[in-house]
PDB file of C-alpha atoms in Angstrom:
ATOM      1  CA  UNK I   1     -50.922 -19.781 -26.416  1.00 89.00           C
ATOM      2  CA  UNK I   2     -52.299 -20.587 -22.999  1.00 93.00           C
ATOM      3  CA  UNK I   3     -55.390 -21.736 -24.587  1.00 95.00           C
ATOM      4  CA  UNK I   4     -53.447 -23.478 -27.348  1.00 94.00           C
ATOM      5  CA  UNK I   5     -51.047 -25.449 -24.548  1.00 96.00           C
ATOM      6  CA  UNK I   6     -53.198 -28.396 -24.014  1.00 96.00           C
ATOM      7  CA  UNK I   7     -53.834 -29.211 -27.705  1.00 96.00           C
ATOM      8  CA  UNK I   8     -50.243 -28.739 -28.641  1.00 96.00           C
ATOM      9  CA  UNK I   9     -49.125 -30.684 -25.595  1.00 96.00           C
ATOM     10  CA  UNK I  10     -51.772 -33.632 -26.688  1.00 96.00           C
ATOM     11  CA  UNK I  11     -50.627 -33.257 -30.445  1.00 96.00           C
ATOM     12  CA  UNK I  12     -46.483 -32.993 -29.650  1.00 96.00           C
ATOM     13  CA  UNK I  13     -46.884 -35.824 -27.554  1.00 96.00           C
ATOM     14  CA  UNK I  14     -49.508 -38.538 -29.377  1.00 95.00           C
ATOM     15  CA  UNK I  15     -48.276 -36.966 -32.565  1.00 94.00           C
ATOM     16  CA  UNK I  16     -44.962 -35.709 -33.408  1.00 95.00           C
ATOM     17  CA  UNK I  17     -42.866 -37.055 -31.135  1.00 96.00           C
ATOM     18  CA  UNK I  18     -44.126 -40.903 -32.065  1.00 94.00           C
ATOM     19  CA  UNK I  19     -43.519 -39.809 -35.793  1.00 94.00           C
ATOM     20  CA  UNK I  20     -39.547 -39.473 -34.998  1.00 95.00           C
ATOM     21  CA  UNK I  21     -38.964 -41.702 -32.677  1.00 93.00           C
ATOM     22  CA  UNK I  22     -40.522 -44.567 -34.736  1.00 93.00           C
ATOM     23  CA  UNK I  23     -38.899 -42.731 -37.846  1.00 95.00           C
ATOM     24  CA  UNK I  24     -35.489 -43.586 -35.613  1.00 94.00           C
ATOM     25  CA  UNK I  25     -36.710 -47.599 -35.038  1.00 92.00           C
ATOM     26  CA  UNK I  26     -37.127 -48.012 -38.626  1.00 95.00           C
ATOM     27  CA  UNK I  27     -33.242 -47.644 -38.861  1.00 95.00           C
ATOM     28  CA  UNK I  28     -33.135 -50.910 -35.904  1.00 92.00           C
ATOM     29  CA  UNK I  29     -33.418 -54.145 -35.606  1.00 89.00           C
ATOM     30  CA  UNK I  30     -35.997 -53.440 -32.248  1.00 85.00           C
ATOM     31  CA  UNK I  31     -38.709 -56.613 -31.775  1.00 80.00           C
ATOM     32  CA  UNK I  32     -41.496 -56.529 -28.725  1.00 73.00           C
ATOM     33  CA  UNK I  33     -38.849 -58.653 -27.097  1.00 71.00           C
ATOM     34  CA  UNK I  34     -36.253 -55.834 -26.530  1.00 61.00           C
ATOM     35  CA  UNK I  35     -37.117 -53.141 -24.308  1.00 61.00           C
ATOM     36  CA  UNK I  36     -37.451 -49.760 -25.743  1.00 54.00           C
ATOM     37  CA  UNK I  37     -33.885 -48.148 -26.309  1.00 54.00           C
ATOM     38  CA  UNK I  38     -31.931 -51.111 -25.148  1.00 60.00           C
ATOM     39  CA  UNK I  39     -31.013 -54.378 -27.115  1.00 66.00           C
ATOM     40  CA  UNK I  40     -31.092 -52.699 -30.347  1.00 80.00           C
ATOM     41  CA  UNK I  41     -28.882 -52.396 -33.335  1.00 88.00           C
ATOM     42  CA  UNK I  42     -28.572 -49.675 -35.930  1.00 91.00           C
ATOM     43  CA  UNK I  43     -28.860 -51.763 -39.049  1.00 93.00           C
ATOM     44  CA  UNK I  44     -29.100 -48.494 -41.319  1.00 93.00           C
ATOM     45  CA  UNK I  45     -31.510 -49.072 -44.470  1.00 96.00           C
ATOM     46  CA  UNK I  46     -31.873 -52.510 -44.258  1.00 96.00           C
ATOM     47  CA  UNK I  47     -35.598 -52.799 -43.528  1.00 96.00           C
ATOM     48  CA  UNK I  48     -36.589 -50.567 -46.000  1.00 97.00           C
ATOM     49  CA  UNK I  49     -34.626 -52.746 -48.458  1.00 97.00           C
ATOM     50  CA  UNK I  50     -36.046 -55.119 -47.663  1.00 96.00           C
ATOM     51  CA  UNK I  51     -39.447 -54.228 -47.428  1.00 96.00           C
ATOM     52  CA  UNK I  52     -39.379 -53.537 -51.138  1.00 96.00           C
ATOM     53  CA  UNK I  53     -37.898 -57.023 -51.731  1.00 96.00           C
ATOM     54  CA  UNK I  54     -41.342 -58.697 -50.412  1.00 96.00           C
ATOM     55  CA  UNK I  55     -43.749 -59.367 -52.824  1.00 96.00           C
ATOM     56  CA  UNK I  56     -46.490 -59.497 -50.293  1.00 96.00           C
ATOM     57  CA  UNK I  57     -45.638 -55.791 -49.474  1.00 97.00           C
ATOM     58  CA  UNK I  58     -45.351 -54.903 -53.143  1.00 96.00           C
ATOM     59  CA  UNK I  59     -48.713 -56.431 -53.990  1.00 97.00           C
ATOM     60  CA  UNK I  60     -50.425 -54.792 -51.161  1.00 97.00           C
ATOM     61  CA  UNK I  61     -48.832 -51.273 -52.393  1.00 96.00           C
ATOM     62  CA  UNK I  62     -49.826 -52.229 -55.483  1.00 96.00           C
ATOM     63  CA  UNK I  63     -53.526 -53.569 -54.816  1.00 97.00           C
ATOM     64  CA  UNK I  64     -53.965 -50.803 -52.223  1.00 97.00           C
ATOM     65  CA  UNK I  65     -53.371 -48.351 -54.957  1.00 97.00           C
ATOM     66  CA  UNK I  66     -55.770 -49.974 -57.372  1.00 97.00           C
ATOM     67  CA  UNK I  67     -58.389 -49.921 -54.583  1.00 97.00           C
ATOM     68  CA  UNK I  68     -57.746 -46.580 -53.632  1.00 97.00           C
ATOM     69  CA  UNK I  69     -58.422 -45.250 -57.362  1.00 97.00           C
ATOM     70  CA  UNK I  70     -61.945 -47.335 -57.857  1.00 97.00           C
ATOM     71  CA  UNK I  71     -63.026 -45.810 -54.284  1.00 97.00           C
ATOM     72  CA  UNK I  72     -62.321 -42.130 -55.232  1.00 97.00           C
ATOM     73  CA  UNK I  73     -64.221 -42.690 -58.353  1.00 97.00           C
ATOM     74  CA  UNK I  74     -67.271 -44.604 -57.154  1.00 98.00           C
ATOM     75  CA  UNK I  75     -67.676 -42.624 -53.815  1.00 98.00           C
ATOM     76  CA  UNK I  76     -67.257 -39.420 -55.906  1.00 97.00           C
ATOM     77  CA  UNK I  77     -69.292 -40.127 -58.259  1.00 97.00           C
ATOM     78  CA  UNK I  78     -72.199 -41.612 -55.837  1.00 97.00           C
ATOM     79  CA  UNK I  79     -71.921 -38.566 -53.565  1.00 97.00           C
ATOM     80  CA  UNK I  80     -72.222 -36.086 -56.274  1.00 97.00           C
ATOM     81  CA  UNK I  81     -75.492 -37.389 -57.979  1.00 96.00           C
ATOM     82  CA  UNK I  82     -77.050 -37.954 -54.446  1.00 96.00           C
ATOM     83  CA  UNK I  83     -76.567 -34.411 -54.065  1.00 96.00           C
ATOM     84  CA  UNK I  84     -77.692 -33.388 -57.101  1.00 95.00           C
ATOM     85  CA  UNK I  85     -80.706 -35.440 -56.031  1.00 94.00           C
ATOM     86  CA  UNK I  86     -81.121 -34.134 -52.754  1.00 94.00           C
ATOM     87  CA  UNK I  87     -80.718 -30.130 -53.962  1.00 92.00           C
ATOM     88  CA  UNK I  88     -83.236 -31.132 -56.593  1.00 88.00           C
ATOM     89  CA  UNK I  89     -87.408 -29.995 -55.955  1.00 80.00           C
ATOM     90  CA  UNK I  90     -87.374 -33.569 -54.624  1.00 82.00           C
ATOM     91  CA  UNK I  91     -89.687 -34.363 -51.488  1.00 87.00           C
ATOM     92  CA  UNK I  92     -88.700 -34.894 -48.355  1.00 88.00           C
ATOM     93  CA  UNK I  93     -84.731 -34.295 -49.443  1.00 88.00           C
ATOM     94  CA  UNK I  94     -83.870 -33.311 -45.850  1.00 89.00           C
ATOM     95  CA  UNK I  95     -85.319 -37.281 -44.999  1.00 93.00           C
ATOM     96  CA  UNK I  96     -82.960 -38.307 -47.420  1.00 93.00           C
ATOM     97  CA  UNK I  97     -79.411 -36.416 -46.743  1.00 93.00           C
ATOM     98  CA  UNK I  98     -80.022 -37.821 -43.018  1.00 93.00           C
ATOM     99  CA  UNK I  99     -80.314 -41.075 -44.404  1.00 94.00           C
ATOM    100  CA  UNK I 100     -77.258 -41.201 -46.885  1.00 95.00           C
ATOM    101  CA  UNK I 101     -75.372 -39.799 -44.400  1.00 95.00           C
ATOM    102  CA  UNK I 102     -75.629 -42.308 -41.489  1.00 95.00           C
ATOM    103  CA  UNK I 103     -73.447 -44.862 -42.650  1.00 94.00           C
ATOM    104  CA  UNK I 104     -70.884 -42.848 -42.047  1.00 94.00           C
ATOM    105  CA  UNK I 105     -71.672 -43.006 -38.993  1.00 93.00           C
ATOM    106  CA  UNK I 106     -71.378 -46.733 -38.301  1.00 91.00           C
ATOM    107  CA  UNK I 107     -68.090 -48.014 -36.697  1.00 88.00           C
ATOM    108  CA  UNK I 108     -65.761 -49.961 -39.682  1.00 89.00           C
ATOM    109  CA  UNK I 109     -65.457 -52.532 -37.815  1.00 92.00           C
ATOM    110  CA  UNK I 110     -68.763 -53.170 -37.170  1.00 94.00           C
ATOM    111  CA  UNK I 111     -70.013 -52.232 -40.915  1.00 94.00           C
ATOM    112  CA  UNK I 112     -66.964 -54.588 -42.193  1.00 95.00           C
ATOM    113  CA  UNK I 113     -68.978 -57.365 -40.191  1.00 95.00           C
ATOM    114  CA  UNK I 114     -72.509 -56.462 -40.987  1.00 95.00           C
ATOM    115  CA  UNK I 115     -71.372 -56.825 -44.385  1.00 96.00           C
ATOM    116  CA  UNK I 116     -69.723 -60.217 -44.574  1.00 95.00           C
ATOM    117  CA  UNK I 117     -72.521 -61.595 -43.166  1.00 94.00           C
ATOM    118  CA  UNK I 118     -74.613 -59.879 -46.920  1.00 94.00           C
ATOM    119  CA  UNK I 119     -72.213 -60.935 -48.886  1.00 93.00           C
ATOM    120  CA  UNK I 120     -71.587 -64.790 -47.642  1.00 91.00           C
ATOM    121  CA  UNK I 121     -75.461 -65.115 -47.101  1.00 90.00           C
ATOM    122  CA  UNK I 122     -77.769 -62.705 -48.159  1.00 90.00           C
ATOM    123  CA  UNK I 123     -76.389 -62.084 -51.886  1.00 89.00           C
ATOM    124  CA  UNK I 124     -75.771 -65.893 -52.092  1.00 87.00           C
ATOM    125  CA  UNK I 125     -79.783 -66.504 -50.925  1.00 87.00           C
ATOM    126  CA  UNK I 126     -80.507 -64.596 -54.338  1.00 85.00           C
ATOM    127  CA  UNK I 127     -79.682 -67.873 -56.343  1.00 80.00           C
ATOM    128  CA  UNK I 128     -82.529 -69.483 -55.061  1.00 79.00           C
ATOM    129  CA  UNK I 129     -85.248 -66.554 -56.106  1.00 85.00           C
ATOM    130  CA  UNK I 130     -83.843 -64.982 -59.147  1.00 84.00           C
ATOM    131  CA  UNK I 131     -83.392 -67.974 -61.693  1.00 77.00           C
ATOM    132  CA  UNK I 132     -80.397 -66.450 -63.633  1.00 73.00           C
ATOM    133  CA  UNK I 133     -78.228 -65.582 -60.473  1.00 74.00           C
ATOM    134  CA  UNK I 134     -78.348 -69.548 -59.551  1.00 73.00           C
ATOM    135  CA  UNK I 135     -74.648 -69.042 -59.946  1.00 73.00           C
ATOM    136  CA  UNK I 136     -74.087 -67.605 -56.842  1.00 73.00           C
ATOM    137  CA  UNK I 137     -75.323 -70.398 -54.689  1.00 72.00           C
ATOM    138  CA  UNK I 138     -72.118 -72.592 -55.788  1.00 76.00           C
ATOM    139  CA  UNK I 139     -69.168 -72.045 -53.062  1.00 72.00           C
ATOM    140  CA  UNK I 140     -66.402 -70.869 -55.954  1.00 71.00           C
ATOM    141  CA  UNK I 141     -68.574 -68.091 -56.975  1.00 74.00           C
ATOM    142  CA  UNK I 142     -68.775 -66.275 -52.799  1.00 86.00           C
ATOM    143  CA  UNK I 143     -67.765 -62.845 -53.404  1.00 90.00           C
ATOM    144  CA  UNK I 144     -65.565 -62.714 -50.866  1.00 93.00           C
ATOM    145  CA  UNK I 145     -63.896 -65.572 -52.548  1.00 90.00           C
ATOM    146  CA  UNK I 146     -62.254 -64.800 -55.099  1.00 91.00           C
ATOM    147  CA  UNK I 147     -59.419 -61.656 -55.051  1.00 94.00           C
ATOM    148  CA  UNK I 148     -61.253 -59.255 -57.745  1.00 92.00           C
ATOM    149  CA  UNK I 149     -64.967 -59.761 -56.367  1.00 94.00           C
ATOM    150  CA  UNK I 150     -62.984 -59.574 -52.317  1.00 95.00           C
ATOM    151  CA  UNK I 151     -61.626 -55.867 -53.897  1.00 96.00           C
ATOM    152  CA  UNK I 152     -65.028 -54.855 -55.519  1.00 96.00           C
ATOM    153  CA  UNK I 153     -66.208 -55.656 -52.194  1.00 96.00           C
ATOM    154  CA  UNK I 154     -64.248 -53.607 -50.089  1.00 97.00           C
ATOM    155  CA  UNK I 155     -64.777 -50.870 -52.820  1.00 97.00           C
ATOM    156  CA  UNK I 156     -69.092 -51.312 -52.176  1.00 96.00           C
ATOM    157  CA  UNK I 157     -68.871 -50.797 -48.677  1.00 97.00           C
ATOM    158  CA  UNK I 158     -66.559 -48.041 -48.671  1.00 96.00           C
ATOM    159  CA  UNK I 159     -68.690 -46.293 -50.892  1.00 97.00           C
ATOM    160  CA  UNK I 160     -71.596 -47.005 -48.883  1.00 96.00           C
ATOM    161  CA  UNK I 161     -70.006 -45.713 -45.997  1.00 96.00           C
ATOM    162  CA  UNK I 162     -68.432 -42.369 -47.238  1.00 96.00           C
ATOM    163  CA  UNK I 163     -70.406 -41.208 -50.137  1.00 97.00           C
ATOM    164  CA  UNK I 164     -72.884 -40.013 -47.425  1.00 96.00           C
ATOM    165  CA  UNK I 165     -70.368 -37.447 -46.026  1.00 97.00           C
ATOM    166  CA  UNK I 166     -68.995 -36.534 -49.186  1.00 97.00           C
ATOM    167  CA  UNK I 167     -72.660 -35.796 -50.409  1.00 97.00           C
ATOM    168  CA  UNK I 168     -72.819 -32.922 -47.740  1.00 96.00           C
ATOM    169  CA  UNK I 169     -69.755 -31.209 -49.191  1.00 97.00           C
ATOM    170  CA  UNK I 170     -71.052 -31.123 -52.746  1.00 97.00           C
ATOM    171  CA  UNK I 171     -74.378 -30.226 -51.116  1.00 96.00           C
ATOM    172  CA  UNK I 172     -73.019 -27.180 -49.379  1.00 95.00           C
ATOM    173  CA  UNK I 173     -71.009 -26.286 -53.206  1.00 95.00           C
ATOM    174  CA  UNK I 174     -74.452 -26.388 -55.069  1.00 95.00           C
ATOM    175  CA  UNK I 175     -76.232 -24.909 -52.911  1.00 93.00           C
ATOM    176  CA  UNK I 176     -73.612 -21.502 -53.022  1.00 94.00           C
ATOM    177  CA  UNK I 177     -74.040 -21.491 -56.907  1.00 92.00           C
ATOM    178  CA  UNK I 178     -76.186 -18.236 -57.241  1.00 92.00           C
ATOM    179  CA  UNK I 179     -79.589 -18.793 -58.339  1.00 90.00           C
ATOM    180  CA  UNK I 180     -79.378 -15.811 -61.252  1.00 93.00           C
ATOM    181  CA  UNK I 181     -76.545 -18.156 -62.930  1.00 92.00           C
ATOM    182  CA  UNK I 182     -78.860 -20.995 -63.644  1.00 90.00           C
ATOM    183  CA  UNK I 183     -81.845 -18.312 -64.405  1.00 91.00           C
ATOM    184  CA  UNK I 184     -79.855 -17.020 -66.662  1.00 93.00           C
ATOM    185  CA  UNK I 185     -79.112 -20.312 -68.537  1.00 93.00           C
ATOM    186  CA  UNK I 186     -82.506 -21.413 -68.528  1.00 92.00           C
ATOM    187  CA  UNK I 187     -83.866 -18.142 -70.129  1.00 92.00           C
ATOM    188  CA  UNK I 188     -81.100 -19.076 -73.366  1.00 91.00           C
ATOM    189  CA  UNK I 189     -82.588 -22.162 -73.590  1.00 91.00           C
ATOM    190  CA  UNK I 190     -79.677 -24.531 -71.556  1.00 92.00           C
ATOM    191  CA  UNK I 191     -80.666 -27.768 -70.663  1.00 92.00           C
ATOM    192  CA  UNK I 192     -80.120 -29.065 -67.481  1.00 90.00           C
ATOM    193  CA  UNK I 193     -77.274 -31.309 -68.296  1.00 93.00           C
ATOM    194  CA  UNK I 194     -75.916 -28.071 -70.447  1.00 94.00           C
ATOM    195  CA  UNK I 195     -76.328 -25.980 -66.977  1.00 93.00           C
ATOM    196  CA  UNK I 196     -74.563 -28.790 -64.839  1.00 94.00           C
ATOM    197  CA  UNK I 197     -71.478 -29.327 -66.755  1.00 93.00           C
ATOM    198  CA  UNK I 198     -70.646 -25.252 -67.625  1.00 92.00           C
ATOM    199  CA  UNK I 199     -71.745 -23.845 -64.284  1.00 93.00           C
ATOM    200  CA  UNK I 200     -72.889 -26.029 -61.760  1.00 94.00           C
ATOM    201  CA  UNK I 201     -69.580 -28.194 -62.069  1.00 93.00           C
ATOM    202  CA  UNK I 202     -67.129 -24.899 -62.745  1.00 92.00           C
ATOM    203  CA  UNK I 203     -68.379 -23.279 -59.455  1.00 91.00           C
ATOM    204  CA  UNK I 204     -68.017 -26.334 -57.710  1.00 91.00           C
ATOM    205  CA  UNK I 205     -64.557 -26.770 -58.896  1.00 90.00           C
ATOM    206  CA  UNK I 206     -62.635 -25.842 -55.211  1.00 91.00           C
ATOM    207  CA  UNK I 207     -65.610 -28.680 -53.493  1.00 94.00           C
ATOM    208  CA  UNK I 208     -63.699 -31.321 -55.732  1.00 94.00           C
ATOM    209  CA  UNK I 209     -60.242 -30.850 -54.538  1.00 93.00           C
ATOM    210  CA  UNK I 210     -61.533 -30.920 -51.318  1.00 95.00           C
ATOM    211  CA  UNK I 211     -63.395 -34.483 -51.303  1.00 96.00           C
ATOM    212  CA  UNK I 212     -60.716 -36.095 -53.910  1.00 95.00           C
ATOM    213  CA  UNK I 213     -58.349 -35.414 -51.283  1.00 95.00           C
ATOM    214  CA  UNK I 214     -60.271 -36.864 -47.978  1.00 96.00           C
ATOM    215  CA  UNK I 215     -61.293 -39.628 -50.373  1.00 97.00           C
ATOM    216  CA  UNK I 216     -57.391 -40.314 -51.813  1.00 96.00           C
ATOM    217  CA  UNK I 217     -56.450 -40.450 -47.839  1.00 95.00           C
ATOM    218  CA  UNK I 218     -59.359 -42.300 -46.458  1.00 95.00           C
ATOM    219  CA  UNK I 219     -58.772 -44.384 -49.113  1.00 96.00           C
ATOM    220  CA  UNK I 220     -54.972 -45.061 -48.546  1.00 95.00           C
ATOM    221  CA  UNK I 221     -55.686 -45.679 -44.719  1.00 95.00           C
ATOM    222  CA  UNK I 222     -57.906 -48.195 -45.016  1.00 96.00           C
ATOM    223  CA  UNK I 223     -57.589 -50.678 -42.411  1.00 96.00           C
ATOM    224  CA  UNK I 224     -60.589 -51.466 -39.992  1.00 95.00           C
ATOM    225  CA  UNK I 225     -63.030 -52.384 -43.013  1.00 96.00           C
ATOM    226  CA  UNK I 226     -60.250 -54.531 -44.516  1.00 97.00           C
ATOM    227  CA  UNK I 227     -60.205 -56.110 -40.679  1.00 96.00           C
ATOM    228  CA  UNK I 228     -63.506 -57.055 -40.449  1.00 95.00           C
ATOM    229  CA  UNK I 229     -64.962 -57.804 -44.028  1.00 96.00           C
ATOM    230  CA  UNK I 230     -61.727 -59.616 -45.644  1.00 95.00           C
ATOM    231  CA  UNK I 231     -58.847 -60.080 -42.731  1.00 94.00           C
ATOM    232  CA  UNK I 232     -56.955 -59.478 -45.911  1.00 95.00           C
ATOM    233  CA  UNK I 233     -57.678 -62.720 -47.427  1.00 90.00           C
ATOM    234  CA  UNK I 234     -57.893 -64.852 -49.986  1.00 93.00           C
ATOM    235  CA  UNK I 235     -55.290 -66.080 -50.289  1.00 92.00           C
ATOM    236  CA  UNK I 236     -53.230 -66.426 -54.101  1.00 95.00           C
ATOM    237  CA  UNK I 237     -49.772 -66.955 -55.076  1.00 93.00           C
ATOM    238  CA  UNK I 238     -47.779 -63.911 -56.068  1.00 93.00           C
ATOM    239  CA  UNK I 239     -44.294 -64.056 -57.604  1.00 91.00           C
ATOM    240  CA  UNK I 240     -44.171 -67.335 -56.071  1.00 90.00           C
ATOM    241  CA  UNK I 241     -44.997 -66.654 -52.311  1.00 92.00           C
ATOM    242  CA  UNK I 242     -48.286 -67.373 -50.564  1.00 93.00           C
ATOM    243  CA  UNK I 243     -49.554 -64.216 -49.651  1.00 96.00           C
ATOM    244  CA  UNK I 244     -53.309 -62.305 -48.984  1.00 95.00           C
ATOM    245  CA  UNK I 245     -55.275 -61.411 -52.057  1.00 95.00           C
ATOM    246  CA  UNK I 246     -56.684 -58.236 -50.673  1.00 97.00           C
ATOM    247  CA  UNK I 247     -54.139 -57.697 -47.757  1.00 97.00           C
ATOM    248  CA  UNK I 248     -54.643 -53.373 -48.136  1.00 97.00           C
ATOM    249  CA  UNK I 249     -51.197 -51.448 -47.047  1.00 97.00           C
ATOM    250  CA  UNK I 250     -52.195 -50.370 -43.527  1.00 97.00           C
ATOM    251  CA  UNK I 251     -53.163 -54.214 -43.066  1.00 97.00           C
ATOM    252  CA  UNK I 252     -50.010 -55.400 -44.297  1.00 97.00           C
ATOM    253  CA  UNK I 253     -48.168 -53.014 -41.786  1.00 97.00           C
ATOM    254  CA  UNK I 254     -49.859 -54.468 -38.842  1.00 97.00           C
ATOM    255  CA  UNK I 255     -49.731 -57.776 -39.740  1.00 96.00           C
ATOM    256  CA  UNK I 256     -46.096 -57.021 -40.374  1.00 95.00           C
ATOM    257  CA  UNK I 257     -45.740 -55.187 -36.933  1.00 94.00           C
ATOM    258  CA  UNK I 258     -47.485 -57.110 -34.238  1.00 92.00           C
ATOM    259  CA  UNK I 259     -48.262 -60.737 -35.963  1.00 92.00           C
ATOM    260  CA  UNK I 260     -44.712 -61.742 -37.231  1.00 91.00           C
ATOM    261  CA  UNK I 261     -43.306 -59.454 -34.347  1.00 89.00           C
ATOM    262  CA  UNK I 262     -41.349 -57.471 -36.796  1.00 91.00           C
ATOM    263  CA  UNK I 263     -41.458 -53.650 -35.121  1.00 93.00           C
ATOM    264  CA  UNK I 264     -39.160 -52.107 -37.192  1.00 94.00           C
ATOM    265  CA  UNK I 265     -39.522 -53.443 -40.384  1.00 95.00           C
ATOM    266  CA  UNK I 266     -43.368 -52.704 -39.636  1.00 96.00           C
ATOM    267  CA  UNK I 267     -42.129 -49.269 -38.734  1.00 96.00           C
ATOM    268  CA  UNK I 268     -39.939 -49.043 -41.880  1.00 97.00           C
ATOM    269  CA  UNK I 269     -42.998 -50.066 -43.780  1.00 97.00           C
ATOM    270  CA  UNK I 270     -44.942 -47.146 -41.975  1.00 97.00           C
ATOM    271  CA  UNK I 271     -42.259 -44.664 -42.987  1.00 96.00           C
ATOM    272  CA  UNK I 272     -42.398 -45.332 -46.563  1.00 97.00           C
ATOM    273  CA  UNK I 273     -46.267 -45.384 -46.538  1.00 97.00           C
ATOM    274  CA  UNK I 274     -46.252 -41.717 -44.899  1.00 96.00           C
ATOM    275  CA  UNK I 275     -44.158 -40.445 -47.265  1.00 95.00           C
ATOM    276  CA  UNK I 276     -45.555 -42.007 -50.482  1.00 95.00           C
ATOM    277  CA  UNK I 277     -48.937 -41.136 -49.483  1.00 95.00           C
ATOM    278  CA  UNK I 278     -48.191 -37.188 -48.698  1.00 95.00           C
ATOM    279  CA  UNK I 279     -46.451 -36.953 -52.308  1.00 96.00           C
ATOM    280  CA  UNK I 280     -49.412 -38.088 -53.620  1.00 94.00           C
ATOM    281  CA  UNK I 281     -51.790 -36.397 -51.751  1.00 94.00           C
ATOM    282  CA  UNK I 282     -49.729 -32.981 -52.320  1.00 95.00           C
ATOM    283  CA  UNK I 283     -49.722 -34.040 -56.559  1.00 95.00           C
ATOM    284  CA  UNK I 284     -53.184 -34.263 -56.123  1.00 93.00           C
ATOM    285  CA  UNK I 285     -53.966 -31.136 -54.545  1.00 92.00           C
ATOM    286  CA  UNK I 286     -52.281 -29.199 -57.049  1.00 93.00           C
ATOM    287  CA  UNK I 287     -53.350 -30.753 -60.204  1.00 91.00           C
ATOM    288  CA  UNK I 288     -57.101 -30.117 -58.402  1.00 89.00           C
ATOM    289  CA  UNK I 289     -55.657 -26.319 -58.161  1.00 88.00           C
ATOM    290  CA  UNK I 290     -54.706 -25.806 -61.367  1.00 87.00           C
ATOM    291  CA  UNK I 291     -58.074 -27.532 -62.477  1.00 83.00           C
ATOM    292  CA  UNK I 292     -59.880 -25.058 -60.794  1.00 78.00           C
ATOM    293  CA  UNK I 293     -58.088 -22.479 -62.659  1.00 74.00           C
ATOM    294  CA  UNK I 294     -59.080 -23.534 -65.298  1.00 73.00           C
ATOM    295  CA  UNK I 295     -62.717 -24.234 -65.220  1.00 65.00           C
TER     296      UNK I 295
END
């Protein structure tokens, strides 16, 4: 425990207590303009009521969601065939797994910029030396925009950025299917796609609830790439309201929080997030479970 103390201290305080005090402000009317414990009214539910009766919160749940299920699929599927690739009698391999792995290891913010700038004038630039993409040189057809290409977007450089470290997971779950397994296959005449999907997948079954969770969470967090390669925009008209076209929920908090001033209905908005995200993440986990029974 003595060694424990400082960790625990660091985690109680940066950690735990935050989560319930700020659980308490989301019952308040607190602003940056009252001082912490004074000047503030217990308004009960209200903000969370009203949270659910804004349509730009609504669409960001709901686009933040939709955004969150295209990453899991493309980073998933990306990472696992890179390290099928890389596990393969492919040369230099160990050149490549350093090299799909270092955009992970780029700041978001950073990446988010390097990005824009690809998107707004490098992919554009292709108009002029590939005849058929002339399209993209007119300024209705930037992919950042228009609200589906903005999300594809996002979804690109996510994948670009996390497959990499999701690749080493898989690697280290093919790599720990024995040898004599595959041997074995090969000797009754399997073919390789035959060996992949009834042993190579099966024994990595516990390696896919693994990265489907850190990719459902990553995914849900999202914020700094959303800063830097979006700023949530463009904007559309939803249910009537102006509001940002690809405006992820973490986004939508701060914004919420520390642009309109709002603490405690940001705070609110936090609360709900936490919660909505562990149920999922826990409904994940053991659907993945049960999956792994059963392969």
């Amino acid at each position: 425990w003595l060694f424990l103390s400082p960790v625990l201290f660091a985690f109680l305080m940066v950690m735990v207590i935050p989560f319930f005090m700020g659980t308490y402000y989301a019952f308040t009317d607190w602003t940056s303009s009252a001082r912490v414990g004074a000047g503030t009214q217990f308004i009960g539910f209200k903000n969370f009521t009203e949270s659910f009766a804004d349509p730009a919160f609504m669409y960001s749940f709901g686009i933040t969601v939709l955004y969150t299920i295209l990453n899991m699929i493309f980073i998933n599927v990306v990472a696992f065939v890179l390290a099928l690739l890389v596990t393969s009698g492919l040369k230099y391999k160990n050149l490549y797994r350093v090299g799909f792995f270092i955009p992970n290891l780029i700041g978001g913010l950073i990446l988010g910029y390097i990005w824009q700038f690809i998107f707004n004038n490098a992919v554009p630039s292709l108009g002029h030396i590939i005849p058929f993409l002339d399209f993209l040189l007119e300024p209705d057809n930037l992919v950042l925009g228009k609200t589906s290409s903005a999300v594809m977007a996002l979804v690109i450089v996510g994948t670009w950025q996390y497959a990499g470290y999701i690749m080493m997971i898989y690697i280290a779950a093919i790599e720990n299917v024995p040898v004599e397994l595959h041997e074995a296959a090969m000797i009754d005449g399997a073919t390789p796609l035959e060996r992949l999907g009834k042993i190579t997948i099966p024994m990595a079954a516990q390696a896919f609830t693994v990265t489907m969770f850190l990719t459902l969470v990553n995914s849900f967090k999202q914020f700094d790439v959303n800063v830097s390669l979006t700023s949530g925009g463009p904007s559309i008209m939803y249910q009537g309201e102006p509001i940002l076209g690809t405006q992820l929920l973490a986004l939508n908090i701060y914004n919420t929080a520390f642009v309109s001033n709002r603490l405690a209905m940001g705070q609110a908005r936090a609360v709900i997030f936490f919660f909505v995200l562990a149920l999922i993440a826990i409904v994940q986990v053991y659907v993945n479970k049960k999956k792994e029974l059963e392969l």
